[in-house]
Coordinates of C-alpha atoms in Angstrom, one line a residue:
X1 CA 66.3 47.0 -106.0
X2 CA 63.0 48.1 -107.5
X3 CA 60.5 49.5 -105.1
X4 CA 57.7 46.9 -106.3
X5 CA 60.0 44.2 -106.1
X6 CA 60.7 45.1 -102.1
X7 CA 57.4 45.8 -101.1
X8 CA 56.3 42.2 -102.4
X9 CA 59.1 40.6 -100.6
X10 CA 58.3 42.8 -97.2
X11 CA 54.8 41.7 -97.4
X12 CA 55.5 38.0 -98.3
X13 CA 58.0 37.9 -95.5
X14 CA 56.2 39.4 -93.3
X15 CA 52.8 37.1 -93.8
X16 CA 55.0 34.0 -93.1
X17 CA 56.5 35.8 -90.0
X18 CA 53.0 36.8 -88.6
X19 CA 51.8 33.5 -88.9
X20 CA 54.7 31.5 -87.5
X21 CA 54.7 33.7 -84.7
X22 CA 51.0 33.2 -84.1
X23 CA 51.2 29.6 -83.9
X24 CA 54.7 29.0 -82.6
X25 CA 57.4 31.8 -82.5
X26 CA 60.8 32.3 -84.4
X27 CA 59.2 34.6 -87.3
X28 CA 61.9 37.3 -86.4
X29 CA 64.5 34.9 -87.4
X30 CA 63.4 35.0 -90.9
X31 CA 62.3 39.1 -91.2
X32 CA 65.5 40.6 -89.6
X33 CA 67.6 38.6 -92.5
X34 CA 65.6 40.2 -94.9
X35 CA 65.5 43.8 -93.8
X36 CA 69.5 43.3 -93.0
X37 CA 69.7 41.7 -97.0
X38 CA 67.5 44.9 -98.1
X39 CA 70.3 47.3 -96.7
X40 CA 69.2 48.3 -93.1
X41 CA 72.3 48.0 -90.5
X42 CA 70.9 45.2 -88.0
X43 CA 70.6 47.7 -85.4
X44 CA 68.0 49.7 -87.2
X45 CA 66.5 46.2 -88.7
X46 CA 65.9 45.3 -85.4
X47 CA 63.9 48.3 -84.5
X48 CA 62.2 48.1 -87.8
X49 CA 61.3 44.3 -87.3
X50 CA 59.2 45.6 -83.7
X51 CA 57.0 47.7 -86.0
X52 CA 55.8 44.7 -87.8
X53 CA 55.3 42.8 -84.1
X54 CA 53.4 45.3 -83.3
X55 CA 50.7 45.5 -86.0
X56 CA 51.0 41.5 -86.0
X57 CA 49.8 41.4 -82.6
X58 CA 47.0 43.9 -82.4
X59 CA 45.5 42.1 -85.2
X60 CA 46.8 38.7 -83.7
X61 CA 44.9 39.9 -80.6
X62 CA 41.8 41.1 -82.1
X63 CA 41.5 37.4 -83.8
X64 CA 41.5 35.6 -80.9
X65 CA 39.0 37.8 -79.3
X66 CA 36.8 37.1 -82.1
X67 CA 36.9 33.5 -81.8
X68 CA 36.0 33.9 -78.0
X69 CA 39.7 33.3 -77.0
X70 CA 40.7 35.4 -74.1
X71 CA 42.6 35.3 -70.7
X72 CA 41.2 38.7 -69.1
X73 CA 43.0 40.0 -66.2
X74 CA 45.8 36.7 -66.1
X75 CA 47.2 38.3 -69.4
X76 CA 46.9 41.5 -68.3
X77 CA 49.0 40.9 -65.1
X78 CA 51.9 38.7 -66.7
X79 CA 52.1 41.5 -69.3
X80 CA 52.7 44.1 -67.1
X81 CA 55.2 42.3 -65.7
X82 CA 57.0 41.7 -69.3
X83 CA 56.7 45.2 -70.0
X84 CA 58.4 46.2 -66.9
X85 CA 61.1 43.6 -67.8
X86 CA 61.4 44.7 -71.0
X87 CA 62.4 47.9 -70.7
X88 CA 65.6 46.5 -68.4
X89 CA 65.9 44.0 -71.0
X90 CA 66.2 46.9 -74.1
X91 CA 69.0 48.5 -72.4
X92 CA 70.7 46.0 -71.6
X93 CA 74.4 44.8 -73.4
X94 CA 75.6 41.5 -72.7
X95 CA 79.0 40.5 -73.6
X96 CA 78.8 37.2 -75.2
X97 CA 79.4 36.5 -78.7
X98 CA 76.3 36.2 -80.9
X99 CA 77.4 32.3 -82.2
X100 CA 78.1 31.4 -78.7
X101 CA 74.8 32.9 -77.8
X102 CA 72.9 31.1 -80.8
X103 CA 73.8 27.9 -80.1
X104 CA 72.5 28.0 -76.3
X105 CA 69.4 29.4 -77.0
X106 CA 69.1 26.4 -79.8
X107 CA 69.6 24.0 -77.5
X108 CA 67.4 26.0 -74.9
X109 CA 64.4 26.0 -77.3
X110 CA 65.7 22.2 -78.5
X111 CA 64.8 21.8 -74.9
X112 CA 61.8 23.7 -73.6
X113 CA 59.6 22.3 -76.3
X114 CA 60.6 18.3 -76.0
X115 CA 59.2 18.9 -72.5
X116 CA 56.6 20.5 -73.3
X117 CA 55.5 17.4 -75.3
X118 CA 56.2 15.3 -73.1
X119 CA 54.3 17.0 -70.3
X120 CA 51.3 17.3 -72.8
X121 CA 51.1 13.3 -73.0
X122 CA 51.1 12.9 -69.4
X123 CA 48.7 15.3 -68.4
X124 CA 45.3 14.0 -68.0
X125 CA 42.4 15.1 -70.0
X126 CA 40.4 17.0 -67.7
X127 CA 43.3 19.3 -66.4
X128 CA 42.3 22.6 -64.6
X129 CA 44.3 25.9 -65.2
X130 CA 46.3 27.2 -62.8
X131 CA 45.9 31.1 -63.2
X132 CA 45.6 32.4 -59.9
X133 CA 47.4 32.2 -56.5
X134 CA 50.9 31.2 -56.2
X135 CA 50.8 30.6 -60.3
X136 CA 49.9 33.6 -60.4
X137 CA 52.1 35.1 -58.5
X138 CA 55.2 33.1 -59.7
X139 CA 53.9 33.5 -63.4
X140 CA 54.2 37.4 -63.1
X141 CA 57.3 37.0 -61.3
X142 CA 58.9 34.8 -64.6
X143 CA 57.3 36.7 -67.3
X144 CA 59.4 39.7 -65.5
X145 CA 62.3 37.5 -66.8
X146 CA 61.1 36.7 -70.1
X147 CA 60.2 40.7 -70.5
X148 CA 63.8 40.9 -69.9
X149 CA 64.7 38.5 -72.6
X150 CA 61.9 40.1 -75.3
X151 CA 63.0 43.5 -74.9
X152 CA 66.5 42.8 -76.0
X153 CA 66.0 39.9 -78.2
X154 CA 62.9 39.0 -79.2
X155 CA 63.6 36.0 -81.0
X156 CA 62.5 32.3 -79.5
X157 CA 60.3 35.0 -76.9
X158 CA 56.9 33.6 -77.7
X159 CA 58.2 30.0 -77.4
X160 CA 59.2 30.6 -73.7
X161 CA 55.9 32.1 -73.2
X162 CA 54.0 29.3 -74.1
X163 CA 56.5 26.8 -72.1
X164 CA 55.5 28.7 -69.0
X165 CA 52.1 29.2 -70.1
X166 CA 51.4 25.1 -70.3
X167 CA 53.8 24.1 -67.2
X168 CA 53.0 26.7 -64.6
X169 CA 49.7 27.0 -65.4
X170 CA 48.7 23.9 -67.4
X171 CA 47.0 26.6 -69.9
X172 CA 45.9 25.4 -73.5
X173 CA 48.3 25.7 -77.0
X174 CA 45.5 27.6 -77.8
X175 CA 44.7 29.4 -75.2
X176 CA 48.5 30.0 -74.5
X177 CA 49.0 31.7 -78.2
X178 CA 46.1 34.5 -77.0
X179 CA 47.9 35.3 -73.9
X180 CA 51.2 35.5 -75.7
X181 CA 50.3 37.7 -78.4
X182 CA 48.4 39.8 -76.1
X183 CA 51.8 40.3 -73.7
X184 CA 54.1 40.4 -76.9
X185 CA 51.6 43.5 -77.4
X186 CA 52.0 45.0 -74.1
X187 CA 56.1 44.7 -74.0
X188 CA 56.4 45.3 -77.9
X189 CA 55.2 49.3 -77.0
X190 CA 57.9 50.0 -74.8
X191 CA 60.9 48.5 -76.9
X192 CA 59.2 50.8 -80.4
X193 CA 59.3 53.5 -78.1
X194 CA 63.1 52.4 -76.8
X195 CA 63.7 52.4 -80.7
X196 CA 62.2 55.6 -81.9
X197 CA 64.0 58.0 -79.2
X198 CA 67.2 56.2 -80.6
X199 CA 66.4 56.4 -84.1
X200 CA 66.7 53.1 -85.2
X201 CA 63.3 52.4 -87.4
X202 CA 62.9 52.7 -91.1
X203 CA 59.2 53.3 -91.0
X204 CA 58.7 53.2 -95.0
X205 CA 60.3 49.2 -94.5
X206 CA 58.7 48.7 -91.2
X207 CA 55.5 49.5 -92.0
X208 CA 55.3 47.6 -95.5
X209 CA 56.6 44.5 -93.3
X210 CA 53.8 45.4 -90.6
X211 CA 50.7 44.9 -93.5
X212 CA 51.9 41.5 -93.7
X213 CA 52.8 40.5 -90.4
X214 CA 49.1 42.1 -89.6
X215 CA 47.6 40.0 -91.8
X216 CA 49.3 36.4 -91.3
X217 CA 49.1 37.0 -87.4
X218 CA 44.9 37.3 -88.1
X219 CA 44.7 34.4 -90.4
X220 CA 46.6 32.5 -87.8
X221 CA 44.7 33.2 -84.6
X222 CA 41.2 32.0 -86.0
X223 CA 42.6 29.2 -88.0
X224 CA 44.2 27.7 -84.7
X225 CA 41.5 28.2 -82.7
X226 CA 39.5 26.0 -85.7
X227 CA 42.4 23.6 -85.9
X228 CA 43.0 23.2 -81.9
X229 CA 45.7 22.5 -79.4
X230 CA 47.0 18.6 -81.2
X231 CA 48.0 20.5 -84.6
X232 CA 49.7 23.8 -83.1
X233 CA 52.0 21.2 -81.0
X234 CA 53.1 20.0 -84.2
X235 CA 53.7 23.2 -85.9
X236 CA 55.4 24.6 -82.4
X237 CA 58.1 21.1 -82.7
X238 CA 58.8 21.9 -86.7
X239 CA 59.5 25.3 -86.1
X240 CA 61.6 24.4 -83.4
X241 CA 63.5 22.5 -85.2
X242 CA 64.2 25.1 -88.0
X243 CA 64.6 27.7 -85.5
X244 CA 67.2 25.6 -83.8
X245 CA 68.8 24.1 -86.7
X246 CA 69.0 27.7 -87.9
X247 CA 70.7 29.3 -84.7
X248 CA 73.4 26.7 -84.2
X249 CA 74.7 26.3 -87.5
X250 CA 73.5 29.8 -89.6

């Protein structure tokens, strides 16, 4: 394939992934495919994708802070804790078969984001956050878990992130994306690093892919902090959807 031809499709790809990811989650579904259909094995795909994660959410995070949006030290506590539980998580080899495993986590994320609607309705309107104390405290304790699950993974992370984010701790869509991408940051590090002693990136693909993840991830933090929590929850179900729809029968 002509050089011009992939870096256009990287980039392309890569926008749409960065700004999915900002708003919901599920972008890796759509980026490892393409790195797998532009001839990487899926191990090194998968390393390469984390590259374009991590640009995504530097800039993701540097959006959100330029809107005002930040979560400073709650963020920085649950991420520690991902990060810790992400470096278990990118070791780790389960035995399970991957259509087995796709159709649970469909119906997982089928799942966490119905109730995360309906939660949303019953809540009233002048909810306080919950991010100290025993939230706190059991927030680090979960995001531990979902470190776990990111480092080896990755894919459908963000959404269980933001299910925790607005149940435990009755935290803002909004609010919840900054914290998210801030942690995906934080974890993100250790599973490149994970990758790079094992020689599993293609830097020339992954950093092509990371221009546009970089750039969709910005556009997407400021425009959801303009747009608000009513039209992320909508863009969170669809994806959902697609993500699940995906998984189970793809």
């Amino acid at each position: 394939m002509d050089s011009t031809v992939e870096i256009l499709i990287l980039v392309t790809v890569g926008f749409i992934a960065g700004f999915i990811n900002t708003v919901a989650g599920g972008g890796s579904l759509l980026t490892l495919p393409v790195l797998i259909f532009l001839g990487l094995p899926p191990n090194v795909a998968n390393g390469t994708n984390r590259i374009g994660i991590l640009f995504q959410s530097i800039f993701t995070t540097a959006g959100f802070n330029s809107k005002g949006v930040k979560a400073f030290p709650f963020s920085f506590y649950v991420g520690i804790s991902a990060l810790i539980g992400s470096v278990l998580g990118a070791q780790l080899a389960i035995d399970i078969k991957g259509e087995t495993f796709n159709k649970i986590l469909a119906v997982i994320m089928i799942l966490v984001v119905a109730f995360m609607v309906m939660n949303s309705k019953n809540k009233p309107l002048d909810i306080i956050e919950k991010s100290s104390g025993k939230q706190l405290w059991l927030s680090i304790v979960l995001f531990f878990f979902i470190g776990i699950y990111g480092g080896f993974i990755q894919a459908g992370v963000g959404i269980i992130m933001l299910f925790v984010l607005s149940t435990v701790n009755n935290i803002s869509l909004v609010k919840s994306n900054a914290i998210k991408v801030f942690v995906t940051l934080i974890f993100t590090i250790s599973a490149v690093i994970i990758f790079v002693i094992n020689d599993k990136i293609d830097w020339k693909f992954g950093l092509i892919l990371a221009v546009g993840n970089a750039i969709g991830g910005w556009i997407a933090s400021r425009w959801s902090v303009k747009k608000g929590d009513k039209l992320v929850q909508k863009l969170l179900v669809i994806m959902v959807v697609i993500m699940a729809i995906k998984l189970w029968f793809f």
